[in-house]
Coordinates of C-alpha atoms in Angstrom, one line a residue:
M21 CA -58.0 -15.3 81.5
Y22 CA -56.7 -17.0 84.2
M23 CA -58.9 -15.8 87.6
E24 CA -58.1 -16.8 91.2
N25 CA -60.0 -19.5 92.8
E26 CA -61.6 -21.0 89.2
I27 CA -61.8 -24.8 88.2
I28 CA -59.6 -26.2 85.4
H29 CA -61.6 -27.8 83.4
V30 CA -59.5 -30.5 81.7
A31 CA -59.8 -33.6 79.1
I32 CA -57.7 -36.3 78.5
V33 CA -57.2 -37.5 75.5
E34 CA -54.9 -41.1 76.2
D35 CA -55.2 -44.8 75.3
N36 CA -53.8 -46.8 78.5
D37 CA -57.0 -47.3 80.5
E38 CA -54.9 -47.3 83.5
I39 CA -53.1 -43.9 83.0
R40 CA -56.4 -42.3 81.6
E41 CA -58.3 -43.5 84.7
T42 CA -55.9 -42.3 87.1
L43 CA -55.5 -39.3 86.0
S44 CA -58.8 -38.1 85.4
L45 CA -59.4 -39.4 89.3
I46 CA -56.5 -37.6 90.7
I47 CA -57.8 -34.3 88.9
S48 CA -60.9 -34.4 89.3
G49 CA -60.0 -35.2 93.2
T50 CA -57.7 -32.3 93.7
K51 CA -59.4 -28.9 94.4
G52 CA -59.3 -26.3 91.7
F53 CA -59.6 -28.9 89.1
H54 CA -62.4 -31.0 87.4
C55 CA -61.7 -33.2 84.8
K56 CA -64.9 -34.6 82.6
H57 CA -63.8 -35.3 80.1
T58 CA -61.7 -38.8 78.5
F59 CA -60.6 -40.1 74.9
I60 CA -59.3 -43.2 74.2
D61 CA -58.1 -41.3 71.0
A62 CA -57.4 -38.5 68.6
E63 CA -60.6 -39.3 66.7
S64 CA -63.1 -39.4 68.9
A65 CA -61.0 -36.0 70.6
I66 CA -60.7 -34.2 67.5
K67 CA -65.0 -34.8 66.8
E68 CA -65.9 -34.3 70.4
L69 CA -63.9 -31.4 71.9
P70 CA -65.0 -28.4 69.8
N71 CA -68.2 -28.9 71.4
L72 CA -67.4 -29.3 74.9
Y73 CA -66.1 -26.7 77.5
V74 CA -62.8 -27.4 78.9
N75 CA -59.4 -25.1 79.7
V76 CA -57.0 -27.6 78.8
V77 CA -56.5 -30.6 77.0
L78 CA -54.0 -33.4 78.3
M79 CA -52.6 -34.9 74.5
D80 CA -50.4 -38.5 74.4
I81 CA -48.8 -38.1 71.1
D82 CA -49.4 -42.3 69.8
F83 CA -52.4 -43.8 68.9
P84 CA -53.2 -46.6 66.6
G85 CA -54.9 -44.2 64.5
I86 CA -54.4 -40.4 64.2
S87 CA -51.5 -39.3 66.2
G88 CA -51.9 -36.5 69.3
L89 CA -49.6 -34.1 67.2
E90 CA -52.1 -33.8 63.5
A91 CA -54.8 -33.9 66.7
V92 CA -53.3 -30.2 68.2
K93 CA -52.7 -29.3 65.2
E94 CA -56.7 -29.4 63.9
L95 CA -58.1 -29.0 67.0
K96 CA -55.9 -25.8 68.1
P97 CA -57.5 -23.5 65.3
S98 CA -61.2 -24.1 66.4
M99 CA -60.2 -23.7 70.1
P100 CA -57.9 -20.6 70.8
E101 CA -58.5 -20.4 73.9
V102 CA -57.9 -24.0 74.5
E103 CA -54.5 -25.1 76.1
F104 CA -52.9 -28.4 74.8
L105 CA -50.4 -29.6 77.1
M106 CA -48.9 -33.1 75.2
L107 CA -47.9 -36.0 78.0
T108 CA -45.7 -38.6 76.2
I109 CA -42.9 -41.1 77.0
H110 CA -41.2 -39.3 73.4
Q111 CA -38.5 -37.2 74.6
D112 CA -36.2 -36.7 71.2
E113 CA -36.3 -33.0 69.8
E114 CA -38.4 -34.0 66.8
S115 CA -41.6 -34.6 69.0
I116 CA -40.8 -32.0 70.9
F117 CA -41.1 -29.3 67.8
Q118 CA -43.5 -31.0 66.0
S119 CA -45.7 -30.9 69.3
L120 CA -45.1 -26.9 69.6
C121 CA -44.9 -26.3 66.6
A122 CA -48.5 -28.0 65.8
G123 CA -49.6 -25.3 69.2
A124 CA -49.2 -27.3 72.2
T125 CA -47.9 -25.3 75.2
G126 CA -46.5 -27.3 77.2
Y127 CA -44.9 -30.9 76.6
L128 CA -44.5 -33.0 79.9
V129 CA -42.8 -37.1 80.0
K130 CA -45.2 -39.8 81.4
D131 CA -43.0 -40.4 84.9
S132 CA -44.0 -36.9 85.9
G133 CA -45.4 -37.1 89.6
P134 CA -49.3 -35.7 90.1
A135 CA -48.1 -32.9 91.6
E136 CA -46.0 -31.8 88.8
I137 CA -49.0 -32.3 86.9
L138 CA -51.2 -30.6 88.3
K139 CA -49.1 -27.3 88.6
S140 CA -48.5 -27.9 85.0
I141 CA -52.2 -27.9 84.3
E142 CA -52.6 -24.7 86.1
E143 CA -49.4 -23.1 85.2
V144 CA -50.8 -23.3 81.1
H145 CA -53.9 -22.4 82.4
K146 CA -52.2 -19.2 83.7
G147 CA -50.1 -18.1 79.8
G148 CA -47.1 -20.7 81.1
S149 CA -45.5 -23.4 79.0
P150 CA -44.8 -26.1 81.8
M151 CA -42.2 -28.8 80.5
S152 CA -40.4 -31.6 82.0
M153 CA -37.1 -30.4 83.3
Q154 CA -35.2 -33.1 81.0
I155 CA -37.5 -31.7 78.5
A156 CA -37.0 -28.2 79.1
R157 CA -32.3 -28.5 79.1
K158 CA -33.4 -29.9 75.4
V159 CA -35.4 -26.8 74.6
A160 CA -32.4 -24.9 75.8
K161 CA -29.3 -26.7 74.5
S162 CA -31.4 -26.8 70.5
F163 CA -31.5 -23.3 71.0
F164 CA -28.2 -22.7 72.1
Q165 CA -26.8 -24.9 69.4
E166 CA -29.0 -23.7 67.1
K167 CA -28.0 -19.5 67.6
K168 CA -24.0 -21.0 68.2
E169 CA -24.0 -21.9 64.5
N170 CA -24.9 -18.7 63.0
P171 CA -21.6 -17.3 62.6
L172 CA -23.5 -13.8 61.4
S173 CA -23.6 -11.2 63.7
E174 CA -26.9 -9.2 63.8
R175 CA -25.7 -6.5 61.3
E176 CA -24.7 -8.9 59.0
G177 CA -27.5 -10.8 59.5
E178 CA -29.7 -8.1 58.0
V179 CA -26.9 -6.7 55.4
I180 CA -27.0 -10.4 53.6
Q181 CA -30.7 -10.6 53.7
L182 CA -30.8 -7.4 52.0
L183 CA -27.9 -8.7 49.9
S184 CA -30.5 -11.3 49.0
E185 CA -33.7 -8.8 48.2
G186 CA -31.1 -7.4 45.3
F187 CA -29.8 -4.5 47.5
N188 CA -26.6 -3.5 46.3
Y189 CA -24.4 -1.9 48.0
K190 CA -25.3 1.8 47.8
A191 CA -29.1 1.0 48.5
I192 CA -27.9 -1.4 51.9
A193 CA -25.9 1.6 53.6
N194 CA -28.8 4.0 53.1
E195 CA -31.8 0.9 54.0
L196 CA -29.2 1.1 57.2
F197 CA -27.9 4.7 57.3
I198 CA -24.6 2.8 57.3
S199 CA -21.8 3.9 54.6
P200 CA -20.8 1.7 51.7
E201 CA -17.1 1.4 53.1
T202 CA -19.1 0.1 56.7
V203 CA -21.6 -2.1 54.2
K204 CA -18.1 -3.2 52.2
S205 CA -16.7 -4.1 55.5
H206 CA -19.9 -6.5 56.6
I207 CA -19.5 -8.6 53.2
K208 CA -16.1 -9.4 53.5
N209 CA -16.4 -10.7 57.0
I210 CA -19.7 -12.5 55.5
Y211 CA -17.4 -14.1 53.1
S212 CA -15.0 -14.8 55.1
K213 CA -17.0 -16.6 57.9
L214 CA -19.1 -18.5 55.7
H215 CA -15.9 -19.5 53.1
V216 CA -17.0 -18.1 49.8
N217 CA -15.4 -15.7 47.8
N218 CA -18.7 -13.8 46.1
S219 CA -21.9 -12.5 46.8
A220 CA -24.1 -15.3 45.0
S221 CA -22.5 -18.3 47.0
A222 CA -22.8 -16.2 50.6
I223 CA -26.1 -16.0 49.6
K224 CA -27.0 -19.9 48.7
K225 CA -25.1 -20.5 51.3
A226 CA -26.9 -18.5 53.8
I227 CA -30.4 -19.7 52.8
K228 CA -28.8 -23.3 52.8
K229 CA -27.6 -22.5 56.9
G230 CA -31.2 -21.1 57.2
L231 CA -29.7 -17.9 58.1
I232 CA -32.0 -15.6 56.0

């Protein structure tokens, strides 16, 4: 839990000497922040970080050996109270979402200024999920596209889910507290939206599209 006036202890995992040393100086030279531990590769971070006291880890993605993504995935379960903030040149959606799935809480690009990095460290320590503006836009755009690609309403989604679990029309009606006629109407709409004409095809297409 974050407490006001608390010193935020930061570790850096970065193989570029200039970037690593500059970040360390900026962080330790700012009131309320301290950077005592830095690592030049993921292997040494994986080995040593669990035995150190840190609140936030700035993690690059690209390393000659184990990647930063793999390091976060391995470290996060044993360090649940530590927040991992990616700091990388990568701006592609795959890197962003792989990082978040691995356990990172924030994502910054390396052209972020010192003030933005410090603010993000503080924000992630307080429980936020800071992202560089261009990264946040990509995440929002991807989420919008994903929502847009789902042609089914929430209720239709519930119906196709139950249909895939082997429920018949009457059982679906009982489960959702609606009439069998309403179930038939929903299924008719599902067939139309998914461009199919039977339940087996509807279920298959819904699974393929990730709707269930």
